[in-house]
Amino acid sequence: MQVLGIDIGGSGIKGAVVDVTTGELISERLRIPTPQPATPEAVAATVAEICDQLHWHGLVGCGFPAAIQHGIARTAANVDDSWLGANVQKIFCDATHLPCYVGNDADVAGLAEMQFGAGKELDGLVFMVTIGTGLGTALFNNGELVANTELGHLFDSKGREWEHRASDAARKRDELDWKYWGKRFNKYLVTLEQLFWPDAFILGGGASKKFDKFADAIDVAATVTPAESLNQAGIIGAAILASQSHQSLDMTLLPG
Ligand code: BGC
């Protein structure tokens, strides 16, 4: 089955057609800069533009950097405030005239890693943590996604939001070297560990490409591995989400 996967980020909107049985990209990978301001109308027009440029007329999956409950954005930490309460799924369906499914960006990246990447052999409780502009989390219990965990917004002991301290944006803002930032990020993993006792962490997002630069600072009981599909996890996972959601929808339409 082929699905167009779209990864919506703060600086770029990326898309490619994905074979969801193999996890491979089967079209070129397009990237269009995220319009500024990134209002629902402007972002929806870019999503439609990606469908047009790829001559796509099938199922579309999108990863979006907010908690997405039944298609609706419930948070807007790193996106324009006008998204709060917006039905992202409906907005994209209307703009593209195609069936679209939307999920949280970290959740969909986790789906890709669990199926085709670093998580494919992992059972038990697995956390995917995406380290980028924001700090995204996705929780899997024996391969099953527990959606919208939003644990980048946990507070540290001094009442500071972890996303503002341990994201890649925070590393750049505070001009931290990898070792120093790594120690800080490790404290975040320890916080998650003491609350959830996961078996494994998979690290995704921009900073995970530099894992070798901070691996020595990581000291938790769970195994810690960088994501395998790196740049593509958001696209592949968005496609997986759409194929899964569409199939379960079809099941409910079956007679009897
Ligand atoms: C958002 C999450 C998102 C994460 C990574 C956070 O600010 O609240 O929904 O997954 O950033 O983009």
GROMACS .gro file of C-alpha atoms and ligand atoms in nm:
model
  268
    1MET     CA    1   0.000   0.000   0.000
    2GLN     CA    2   0.124   0.349  -0.089
    3VAL     CA    3   0.052   0.657   0.122
    4LEU     CA    4   0.179   1.014   0.103
    5GLY     CA    5   0.352   1.096   0.432
    6ILE     CA    6   0.397   1.461   0.531
    7ASP     CA    7   0.609   1.587   0.820
    8ILE     CA    8   0.512   1.935   0.936
    9GLY     CA    9   0.789   2.113   1.121
   10GLY     CA   10   0.863   2.467   1.232
   11SER     CA   11   1.103   2.538   0.947
   12GLY     CA   12   1.010   2.289   0.675
   13ILE     CA   13   0.720   2.080   0.550
   14LYS     CA   14   0.849   1.757   0.399
   15GLY     CA   15   0.666   1.490   0.205
   16ALA     CA   16   0.716   1.173   0.004
   17VAL     CA   17   0.513   0.875  -0.108
   18VAL     CA   18   0.585   0.577   0.117
   19ASP     CA   19   0.538   0.205   0.065
   20VAL     CA   20   0.397   0.128   0.410
   21THR     CA   21   0.472  -0.245   0.384
   22THR     CA   22   0.848  -0.183   0.348
   23GLY     CA   23   0.883   0.166   0.499
   24GLU     CA   24   1.063   0.287   0.184
   25LEU     CA   25   1.018   0.622   0.014
   26ILE     CA   26   0.904   0.558  -0.342
   27SER     CA   27   0.895   0.915  -0.469
   28GLU     CA   28   1.131   1.208  -0.445
   29ARG     CA   29   1.131   1.380  -0.105
   30LEU     CA   30   0.992   1.732  -0.129
   31ARG     CA   31   1.067   2.007   0.119
   32ILE     CA   32   0.887   2.341   0.121
   33PRO     CA   33   0.979   2.604   0.382
   34THR     CA   34   0.706   2.640   0.644
   35PRO     CA   35   0.512   2.960   0.563
   36GLN     CA   36   0.547   3.240   0.816
   37PRO     CA   37   0.325   3.307   1.000
   38ALA     CA   38   0.236   2.934   1.000
   39THR     CA   39  -0.139   2.986   1.015
   40PRO     CA   40  -0.382   2.700   0.942
   41GLU     CA   41  -0.466   2.846   0.598
   42ALA     CA   42  -0.101   2.891   0.497
   43VAL     CA   43   0.012   2.547   0.620
   44ALA     CA   44  -0.289   2.374   0.461
   45ALA     CA   45  -0.206   2.542   0.128
   46THR     CA   46   0.151   2.404   0.155
   47VAL     CA   47   0.020   2.053   0.230
   48ALA     CA   48  -0.202   2.081  -0.081
   49GLU     CA   49   0.099   2.206  -0.280
   50ILE     CA   50   0.298   1.893  -0.184
   51CYS     CA   51   0.008   1.670  -0.298
   52ASP     CA   52  -0.006   1.860  -0.629
   53GLN     CA   53   0.367   1.851  -0.691
   54LEU     CA   54   0.373   1.474  -0.634
   55HIS     CA   55   0.054   1.431  -0.845
   56TRP     CA   56  -0.095   1.248  -0.549
   57HIS     CA   57  -0.461   1.145  -0.532
   58GLY     CA   58  -0.461   0.885  -0.253
   59LEU     CA   59  -0.438   0.862   0.123
   60VAL     CA   60  -0.238   1.128   0.311
   61GLY     CA   61  -0.085   1.109   0.660
   62CYS     CA   62   0.059   1.410   0.845
   63GLY     CA   63   0.271   1.449   1.156
   64PHE     CA   64   0.202   1.776   1.336
   65PRO     CA   65   0.391   1.926   1.634
   66ALA     CA   66   0.101   1.940   1.881
   67ALA     CA   67  -0.117   1.702   2.080
   68ILE     CA   68  -0.380   1.583   1.830
   69GLN     CA   69  -0.698   1.446   1.978
   70HIS     CA   70  -0.946   1.311   1.721
   71GLY     CA   71  -0.791   1.538   1.457
   72ILE     CA   72  -0.799   1.848   1.678
   73ALA     CA   73  -0.488   2.038   1.798
   74ARG     CA   74  -0.496   2.059   2.177
   75THR     CA   75  -0.160   2.233   2.233
   76ALA     CA   76   0.033   2.500   2.042
   77ALA     CA   77   0.373   2.521   2.213
   78ASN     CA   78   0.580   2.563   1.897
   79VAL     CA   79   0.313   2.647   1.638
   80ASP     CA   80   0.098   2.953   1.571
   81ASP     CA   81  -0.161   3.008   1.847
   82SER     CA   82  -0.438   3.004   1.589
   83TRP     CA   83  -0.402   2.622   1.571
   84LEU     CA   84  -0.533   2.575   1.924
   85GLY     CA   85  -0.866   2.390   1.901
   86ALA     CA   86  -0.846   2.376   1.519
   87ASN     CA   87  -0.955   2.056   1.346
   88VAL     CA   88  -0.625   2.000   1.168
   89GLN     CA   89  -0.747   1.683   1.001
   90LYS     CA   90  -1.054   1.853   0.853
   91ILE     CA   91  -0.856   2.160   0.745
   92PHE     CA   92  -0.613   1.938   0.550
   93CYS     CA   93  -0.895   1.724   0.401
   94ASP     CA   94  -1.070   2.040   0.282
   95ALA     CA   95  -0.753   2.191   0.135
   96THR     CA   96  -0.641   1.876  -0.048
   97HIS     CA   97  -0.979   1.714  -0.126
   98LEU     CA   98  -0.810   1.390  -0.018
   99PRO     CA   99  -0.853   1.161   0.286
  100CYS     CA  100  -0.603   1.295   0.544
  101TYR     CA  101  -0.512   1.165   0.888
  102VAL     CA  102  -0.310   1.370   1.137
  103GLY     CA  103  -0.114   1.266   1.444
  104ASN     CA  104   0.144   1.412   1.680
  105ASP     CA  105   0.489   1.438   1.514
  106ALA     CA  106   0.675   1.242   1.784
  107ASP     CA  107   0.406   0.972   1.790
  108VAL     CA  108   0.430   0.917   1.414
  109ALA     CA  109   0.813   0.919   1.418
  110GLY     CA  110   0.787   0.654   1.690
  111LEU     CA  111   0.552   0.443   1.476
  112ALA     CA  112   0.817   0.439   1.200
  113GLU     CA  113   1.099   0.349   1.438
  114MET     CA  114   0.899   0.074   1.609
  115GLN     CA  115   0.803  -0.084   1.280
  116PHE     CA  116   1.113  -0.040   1.067
  117GLY     CA  117   1.393   0.110   1.278
  118ALA     CA  118   1.562   0.090   1.616
  119GLY     CA  119   1.245  -0.034   1.788
  120LYS     CA  120   1.155  -0.329   1.569
  121GLU     CA  121   1.299  -0.587   1.809
  122LEU     CA  122   1.192  -0.402   2.125
  123ASP     CA  123   0.916  -0.522   2.356
  124GLY     CA  124   0.797  -0.386   2.687
  125LEU     CA  125   0.781  -0.013   2.749
  126VAL     CA  126   0.966   0.197   2.493
  127PHE     CA  127   0.999   0.575   2.481
  128MET     CA  128   1.080   0.762   2.163
  129VAL     CA  129   1.214   1.109   2.250
  130THR     CA  130   1.252   1.356   1.960
  131ILE     CA  131   1.505   1.631   2.018
  132GLY     CA  132   1.450   1.931   1.794
  133THR     CA  133   1.291   2.274   1.831
  134GLY     CA  134   1.066   2.104   2.085
  135LEU     CA  135   1.109   1.794   2.297
  136GLY     CA  136   0.861   1.533   2.177
  137THR     CA  137   0.775   1.200   2.338
  138ALA     CA  138   0.601   0.886   2.217
  139LEU     CA  139   0.526   0.592   2.445
  140PHE     CA  140   0.487   0.232   2.324
  141ASN     CA  141   0.367  -0.052   2.541
  142ASN     CA  142   0.451  -0.384   2.373
  143GLY     CA  143   0.443  -0.207   2.039
  144GLU     CA  144   0.112  -0.031   2.105
  145LEU     CA  145   0.123   0.352   2.093
  146VAL     CA  146  -0.010   0.547   2.392
  147ALA     CA  147  -0.069   0.872   2.201
  148ASN     CA  148  -0.011   1.237   2.298
  149THR     CA  149   0.214   1.193   2.600
  150GLU     CA  150   0.359   1.549   2.566
  151LEU     CA  151   0.624   1.484   2.831
  152GLY     CA  152   0.860   1.750   2.702
  153HIS     CA  153   0.639   1.982   2.905
  154LEU     CA  154   0.728   1.819   3.238
  155PHE     CA  155   0.888   2.057   3.487
  156ASP     CA  156   1.225   2.009   3.655
  157SER     CA  157   1.280   2.051   4.031
  158LYS     CA  158   1.318   2.429   3.986
  159GLY     CA  159   0.987   2.461   3.800
  160ARG     CA  160   1.143   2.500   3.453
  161GLU     CA  161   0.989   2.322   3.157
  162TRP     CA  162   1.221   2.048   3.030
  163GLU     CA  163   1.155   2.141   2.667
  164HIS     CA  164   1.303   2.485   2.736
  165ARG     CA  165   1.619   2.328   2.880
  166ALA     CA  166   1.691   2.001   2.701
  167SER     CA  167   1.567   2.050   2.341
  168ASP     CA  168   1.812   2.108   2.057
  169ALA     CA  169   1.685   2.468   2.038
  170ALA     CA  170   1.781   2.511   2.406
  171ARG     CA  171   2.128   2.367   2.336
  172LYS     CA  172   2.179   2.622   2.058
  173ARG     CA  173   2.025   2.911   2.254
  174ASP     CA  174   2.244   2.848   2.559
  175GLU     CA  175   2.548   2.774   2.335
  176LEU     CA  176   2.615   2.448   2.518
  177ASP     CA  177   2.874   2.197   2.403
  178TRP     CA  178   2.749   1.844   2.344
  179LYS     CA  179   2.894   1.711   2.670
  180TYR     CA  180   2.731   1.977   2.886
  181TRP     CA  181   2.400   1.955   2.705
  182GLY     CA  182   2.423   1.572   2.716
  183LYS     CA  183   2.445   1.579   3.094
  184ARG     CA  184   2.142   1.804   3.110
  185PHE     CA  185   1.951   1.583   2.865
  186ASN     CA  186   2.046   1.280   3.073
  187LYS     CA  187   1.873   1.438   3.373
  188TYR     CA  188   1.560   1.458   3.163
  189LEU     CA  189   1.586   1.088   3.076
  190VAL     CA  190   1.637   1.010   3.446
  191THR     CA  191   1.317   1.206   3.521
  192LEU     CA  192   1.124   0.999   3.267
  193GLU     CA  193   1.285   0.681   3.396
  194GLN     CA  194   1.187   0.747   3.756
  195LEU     CA  195   0.826   0.801   3.649
  196PHE     CA  196   0.779   0.525   3.390
  197TRP     CA  197   1.067   0.273   3.417
  198PRO     CA  198   1.084   0.210   3.043
  199ASP     CA  199   1.295  -0.074   2.900
  200ALA     CA  200   1.436   0.142   2.623
  201PHE     CA  201   1.470   0.495   2.492
  202ILE     CA  202   1.501   0.569   2.120
  203LEU     CA  203   1.632   0.919   2.048
  204GLY     CA  204   1.511   1.093   1.732
  205GLY     CA  205   1.509   1.443   1.585
  206GLY     CA  206   1.802   1.657   1.477
  207ALA     CA  207   2.026   1.599   1.781
  208SER     CA  208   2.006   1.220   1.754
  209LYS     CA  209   2.233   1.242   1.447
  210LYS     CA  210   2.505   1.360   1.686
  211PHE     CA  211   2.447   1.078   1.935
  212ASP     CA  212   2.816   0.984   1.940
  213LYS     CA  213   2.898   1.333   2.070
  214PHE     CA  214   2.688   1.296   2.387
  215ALA     CA  215   2.652   0.918   2.433
  216ASP     CA  216   2.912   0.924   2.714
  217ALA     CA  217   2.692   1.162   2.917
  218ILE     CA  218   2.396   0.922   2.908
  219ASP     CA  219   2.358   0.710   3.219
  220VAL     CA  220   2.019   0.546   3.271
  221ALA     CA  221   1.915   0.187   3.339
  222ALA     CA  222   1.716   0.155   3.015
  223THR     CA  223   1.892   0.093   2.683
  224VAL     CA  224   1.939   0.411   2.476
  225THR     CA  225   1.977   0.402   2.098
  226PRO     CA  226   1.955   0.667   1.826
  227ALA     CA  227   1.672   0.638   1.574
  228GLU     CA  228   1.763   0.458   1.252
  229SER     CA  229   1.553   0.638   0.996
  230LEU     CA  230   1.667   0.982   1.122
  231ASN     CA  231   1.533   1.239   0.873
  232GLN     CA  232   1.265   1.018   0.726
  233ALA     CA  233   1.090   0.883   1.039
  234GLY     CA  234   0.832   1.165   1.041
  235ILE     CA  235   0.735   1.103   0.678
  236ILE     CA  236   0.728   0.722   0.704
  237GLY     CA  237   0.540   0.728   1.036
  238ALA     CA  238   0.278   0.973   0.906
  239ALA     CA  239   0.209   0.731   0.622
  240ILE     CA  240   0.183   0.438   0.866
  241LEU     CA  241  -0.061   0.634   1.084
  242ALA     CA  242  -0.286   0.708   0.785
  243SER     CA  243  -0.285   0.347   0.665
  244GLN     CA  244  -0.366   0.218   1.017
  245SER     CA  245  -0.638   0.478   1.078
  246HIS     CA  246  -0.792   0.420   0.737
  247GLN     CA  247  -0.799   0.044   0.786
  248SER     CA  248  -0.967   0.070   1.127
  249LEU     CA  249  -1.218   0.312   0.978
  250ASP     CA  250  -1.292   0.065   0.698
  251MET     CA  251  -1.349  -0.209   0.960
  252THR     CA  252  -1.622  -0.002   1.125
  253LEU     CA  253  -1.794   0.031   0.790
  254LEU     CA  254  -1.805  -0.345   0.734
  255PRO     CA  255  -2.158  -0.488   0.761
  256GLY     CA  256  -2.259  -0.700   1.053
  257BGC     C1  257   0.484   1.983   2.132
  257BGC     C2  258   0.469   1.837   2.097
  257BGC     C3  259   0.569   1.797   1.991
  257BGC     C4  260   0.709   1.838   2.030
  257BGC     C5  261   0.809   1.807   1.920
  257BGC     C6  262   0.628   2.012   2.168
  257BGC     O1  263   0.641   2.148   2.194
  257BGC     O2  264   0.401   2.017   2.240
  257BGC     O3  265   0.338   1.811   2.053
  257BGC     O4  266   0.563   1.659   1.970
  257BGC     O5  267   0.713   1.976   2.059
  257BGC     O6  268   0.780   1.876   1.803
   0.00000   0.00000   0.00000
